[in-house]
PDB file of C-alpha atoms in Angstrom:
ATOM      1  CA  UNK A  21     -16.608  -1.214  -1.528  1.00 90.00           C
ATOM      2  CA  UNK A  22     -13.076   0.154  -0.385  1.00 97.00           C
ATOM      3  CA  UNK A  23     -10.846  -0.902   2.761  1.00 98.00           C
ATOM      4  CA  UNK A  24      -8.129   1.623   4.872  1.00 98.00           C
ATOM      5  CA  UNK A  25      -5.722   0.672   7.147  1.00 98.00           C
ATOM      6  CA  UNK A  26      -3.326   3.479   8.857  1.00 97.00           C
ATOM      7  CA  UNK A  27       0.561   2.285  10.202  1.00 97.00           C
ATOM      8  CA  UNK A  28       3.107   4.668  11.047  1.00 97.00           C
ATOM      9  CA  UNK A  29       1.926   7.146  13.653  1.00 97.00           C
ATOM     10  CA  UNK A  30       3.954   6.632  17.125  1.00 97.00           C
ATOM     11  CA  UNK A  31       5.554   9.105  19.552  1.00 98.00           C
ATOM     12  CA  UNK A  32       8.006  11.589  18.152  1.00 98.00           C
ATOM     13  CA  UNK A  33      10.371  14.308  19.584  1.00 98.00           C
ATOM     14  CA  UNK A  34       9.824  18.034  18.129  1.00 98.00           C
ATOM     15  CA  UNK A  35      12.000  18.198  15.247  1.00 98.00           C
ATOM     16  CA  UNK A  36      11.884  14.460  14.825  1.00 98.00           C
ATOM     17  CA  UNK A  37      10.433  12.136  11.390  1.00 98.00           C
ATOM     18  CA  UNK A  38       7.413   9.903  11.181  1.00 98.00           C
ATOM     19  CA  UNK A  39       6.364   8.411   7.972  1.00 98.00           C
ATOM     20  CA  UNK A  40       2.191   7.182   8.192  1.00 98.00           C
ATOM     21  CA  UNK A  41       1.386   4.708   5.540  1.00 98.00           C
ATOM     22  CA  UNK A  42      -2.218   3.723   4.386  1.00 98.00           C
ATOM     23  CA  UNK A  43      -3.070   0.375   2.658  1.00 98.00           C
ATOM     24  CA  UNK A  44      -6.072   0.009   0.483  1.00 98.00           C
ATOM     25  CA  UNK A  45      -8.229  -3.226  -0.702  1.00 97.00           C
ATOM     26  CA  UNK A  46     -10.975  -2.836  -3.262  1.00 97.00           C
ATOM     27  CA  UNK A  47      -9.727  -0.165  -5.536  1.00 96.00           C
ATOM     28  CA  UNK A  48      -6.289   0.232  -6.669  1.00 96.00           C
ATOM     29  CA  UNK A  49      -4.720   3.955  -5.001  1.00 95.00           C
ATOM     30  CA  UNK A  50      -4.290   4.488  -9.057  1.00 94.00           C
ATOM     31  CA  UNK A  51      -8.304   4.571  -9.249  1.00 95.00           C
ATOM     32  CA  UNK A  52      -8.403   6.795  -6.461  1.00 96.00           C
ATOM     33  CA  UNK A  53      -8.074  10.073  -4.972  1.00 96.00           C
ATOM     34  CA  UNK A  54      -6.445   9.696  -1.939  1.00 97.00           C
ATOM     35  CA  UNK A  55      -5.668  12.029   1.806  1.00 97.00           C
ATOM     36  CA  UNK A  56      -5.326  12.473   4.482  1.00 98.00           C
ATOM     37  CA  UNK A  57      -6.440  14.340   7.655  1.00 98.00           C
ATOM     38  CA  UNK A  58      -5.366  14.971  11.272  1.00 98.00           C
ATOM     39  CA  UNK A  59      -8.495  15.874  14.665  1.00 98.00           C
ATOM     40  CA  UNK A  60      -6.942  17.123  17.737  1.00 97.00           C
ATOM     41  CA  UNK A  61      -8.232  16.346  21.010  1.00 92.00           C
ATOM     42  CA  UNK A  62     -11.189  19.102  21.444  1.00 94.00           C
ATOM     43  CA  UNK A  63     -10.984  20.334  17.240  1.00 96.00           C
ATOM     44  CA  UNK A  64     -12.520  19.746  14.184  1.00 96.00           C
ATOM     45  CA  UNK A  65     -10.528  17.081  12.012  1.00 97.00           C
ATOM     46  CA  UNK A  66      -8.789  19.789   8.951  1.00 97.00           C
ATOM     47  CA  UNK A  67      -7.410  18.477   5.570  1.00 98.00           C
ATOM     48  CA  UNK A  68      -3.510  17.694   5.707  1.00 98.00           C
ATOM     49  CA  UNK A  69      -2.424  16.551   2.717  1.00 98.00           C
ATOM     50  CA  UNK A  70      -4.175  15.023  -0.810  1.00 97.00           C
ATOM     51  CA  UNK A  71      -2.475  13.369  -4.050  1.00 96.00           C
ATOM     52  CA  UNK A  72      -4.889  13.390  -7.484  1.00 93.00           C
ATOM     53  CA  UNK A  73      -5.930  10.481  -8.842  1.00 92.00           C
ATOM     54  CA  UNK A  74      -3.757  10.059 -11.251  1.00 91.00           C
ATOM     55  CA  UNK A  75      -0.619  10.662  -8.717  1.00 89.00           C
ATOM     56  CA  UNK A  76       1.370  13.886 -10.926  1.00 91.00           C
ATOM     57  CA  UNK A  77      -0.277  16.614  -8.300  1.00 93.00           C
ATOM     58  CA  UNK A  78      -0.665  16.754  -4.381  1.00 96.00           C
ATOM     59  CA  UNK A  79      -1.917  19.175  -2.382  1.00 96.00           C
ATOM     60  CA  UNK A  80      -1.235  20.450   1.488  1.00 97.00           C
ATOM     61  CA  UNK A  81      -2.498  22.621   3.914  1.00 97.00           C
ATOM     62  CA  UNK A  82      -0.462  25.936   4.565  1.00 97.00           C
ATOM     63  CA  UNK A  83       0.166  24.824   8.098  1.00 97.00           C
ATOM     64  CA  UNK A  84       2.562  21.152   6.856  1.00 98.00           C
ATOM     65  CA  UNK A  85       3.873  23.028   3.528  1.00 98.00           C
ATOM     66  CA  UNK A  86       7.358  22.153   3.250  1.00 98.00           C
ATOM     67  CA  UNK A  87       7.709  19.831   6.323  1.00 98.00           C
ATOM     68  CA  UNK A  88       5.167  16.563   5.414  1.00 98.00           C
ATOM     69  CA  UNK A  89       5.048  14.696   1.646  1.00 98.00           C
ATOM     70  CA  UNK A  90       2.220  12.547  -0.006  1.00 98.00           C
ATOM     71  CA  UNK A  91       3.190   9.782  -2.333  1.00 97.00           C
ATOM     72  CA  UNK A  92       1.683   6.352  -3.179  1.00 96.00           C
ATOM     73  CA  UNK A  93       3.286   3.527  -3.994  1.00 96.00           C
ATOM     74  CA  UNK A  94       0.638   1.918  -6.683  1.00 95.00           C
ATOM     75  CA  UNK A  95       2.508  -1.754  -6.953  1.00 96.00           C
ATOM     76  CA  UNK A  96       1.843  -2.614  -2.543  1.00 97.00           C
ATOM     77  CA  UNK A  97      -0.924  -0.225  -3.596  1.00 97.00           C
ATOM     78  CA  UNK A  98      -0.407   2.200  -0.607  1.00 98.00           C
ATOM     79  CA  UNK A  99      -0.260   5.699   0.404  1.00 98.00           C
ATOM     80  CA  UNK A 100       2.337   7.422   2.494  1.00 98.00           C
ATOM     81  CA  UNK A 101       2.702  10.308   4.142  1.00 98.00           C
ATOM     82  CA  UNK A 102       6.531  11.372   5.279  1.00 98.00           C
ATOM     83  CA  UNK A 103       6.493  13.974   8.019  1.00 98.00           C
ATOM     84  CA  UNK A 104       9.397  15.949   9.055  1.00 98.00           C
ATOM     85  CA  UNK A 105      10.773  18.693  11.717  1.00 98.00           C
ATOM     86  CA  UNK A 106       7.252  17.594  13.632  1.00 98.00           C
ATOM     87  CA  UNK A 107       6.159  20.501  15.909  1.00 98.00           C
ATOM     88  CA  UNK A 108       4.029  19.483  19.005  1.00 97.00           C
ATOM     89  CA  UNK A 109       1.136  21.609  16.830  1.00 97.00           C
ATOM     90  CA  UNK A 110       1.009  18.102  14.381  1.00 98.00           C
ATOM     91  CA  UNK A 111      -0.146  16.036  17.508  1.00 98.00           C
ATOM     92  CA  UNK A 112      -3.551  14.514  16.306  1.00 98.00           C
ATOM     93  CA  UNK A 113      -5.201  11.682  15.063  1.00 98.00           C
ATOM     94  CA  UNK A 114      -4.089  10.757  11.077  1.00 98.00           C
ATOM     95  CA  UNK A 115      -6.598   9.693   9.415  1.00 98.00           C
ATOM     96  CA  UNK A 116      -6.964   8.299   5.847  1.00 98.00           C
ATOM     97  CA  UNK A 117      -9.583   8.366   3.441  1.00 98.00           C
ATOM     98  CA  UNK A 118     -10.210   8.347  -0.122  1.00 97.00           C
ATOM     99  CA  UNK A 119     -13.201   8.586  -3.021  1.00 96.00           C
ATOM    100  CA  UNK A 120     -13.807   7.069  -6.402  1.00 94.00           C
ATOM    101  CA  UNK A 121     -15.369  10.801  -7.677  1.00 91.00           C
ATOM    102  CA  UNK A 122     -14.333  12.670 -10.089  1.00 88.00           C
ATOM    103  CA  UNK A 123     -15.116  16.096  -8.667  1.00 86.00           C
ATOM    104  CA  UNK A 124     -15.827  17.599  -5.744  1.00 88.00           C
ATOM    105  CA  UNK A 125     -16.198  21.517  -5.064  1.00 86.00           C
ATOM    106  CA  UNK A 126     -13.812  21.245  -2.319  1.00 91.00           C
ATOM    107  CA  UNK A 127     -11.691  18.951  -1.839  1.00 92.00           C
ATOM    108  CA  UNK A 128     -10.281  19.962   1.184  1.00 93.00           C
ATOM    109  CA  UNK A 129     -13.567  19.022   3.229  1.00 93.00           C
ATOM    110  CA  UNK A 130     -14.450  15.955   4.505  1.00 94.00           C
ATOM    111  CA  UNK A 131     -17.425  15.381   2.771  1.00 94.00           C
ATOM    112  CA  UNK A 132     -15.669  14.803  -0.133  1.00 95.00           C
ATOM    113  CA  UNK A 133     -14.377  11.949   0.610  1.00 97.00           C
ATOM    114  CA  UNK A 134     -16.219   8.658   0.646  1.00 96.00           C
ATOM    115  CA  UNK A 135     -13.680   5.918   2.624  1.00 98.00           C
ATOM    116  CA  UNK A 136     -11.700   6.871   5.793  1.00 98.00           C
ATOM    117  CA  UNK A 137      -9.249   4.344   7.716  1.00 98.00           C
ATOM    118  CA  UNK A 138      -9.270   4.310  11.849  1.00 97.00           C
ATOM    119  CA  UNK A 139      -6.997   6.506  11.863  1.00 98.00           C
ATOM    120  CA  UNK A 140      -3.224   6.480  13.654  1.00 98.00           C
ATOM    121  CA  UNK A 141      -2.523   8.726  16.508  1.00 98.00           C
ATOM    122  CA  UNK A 142       0.540  10.516  15.906  1.00 98.00           C
ATOM    123  CA  UNK A 143       2.377  12.662  19.184  1.00 98.00           C
ATOM    124  CA  UNK A 144       4.748  15.031  18.978  1.00 98.00           C
ATOM    125  CA  UNK A 145       6.363  15.984  22.687  1.00 97.00           C
ATOM    126  CA  UNK A 146       8.259  18.903  23.554  1.00 93.00           C
TER     127      UNK A 146
END
């Protein structure tokens, strides 16, 4: 069983930066595909970023590309989401997700992931 615990959320002004962290236990992050999703009030959970099992490839939603960076620290068994130049529309609960599967027909949907954190709130003020 994999446990994921997010941290780093908070209130930030538009144009500012925030770094989210996701600490994993139960398995090493190098044995998992890890992702970040977000859910704004009244909206469905949406994909934000993913890092491959090997850590060599990253993927981003168009809405965050060029502003957010996903990375991992294998020594600390942690995945990060660096959020730069944040916008009010980035306000959401951010969830860390993980799966041990090697294949998914669509990595951009929540159903592709088996393990979830409790979420951390990010609020961007204008």
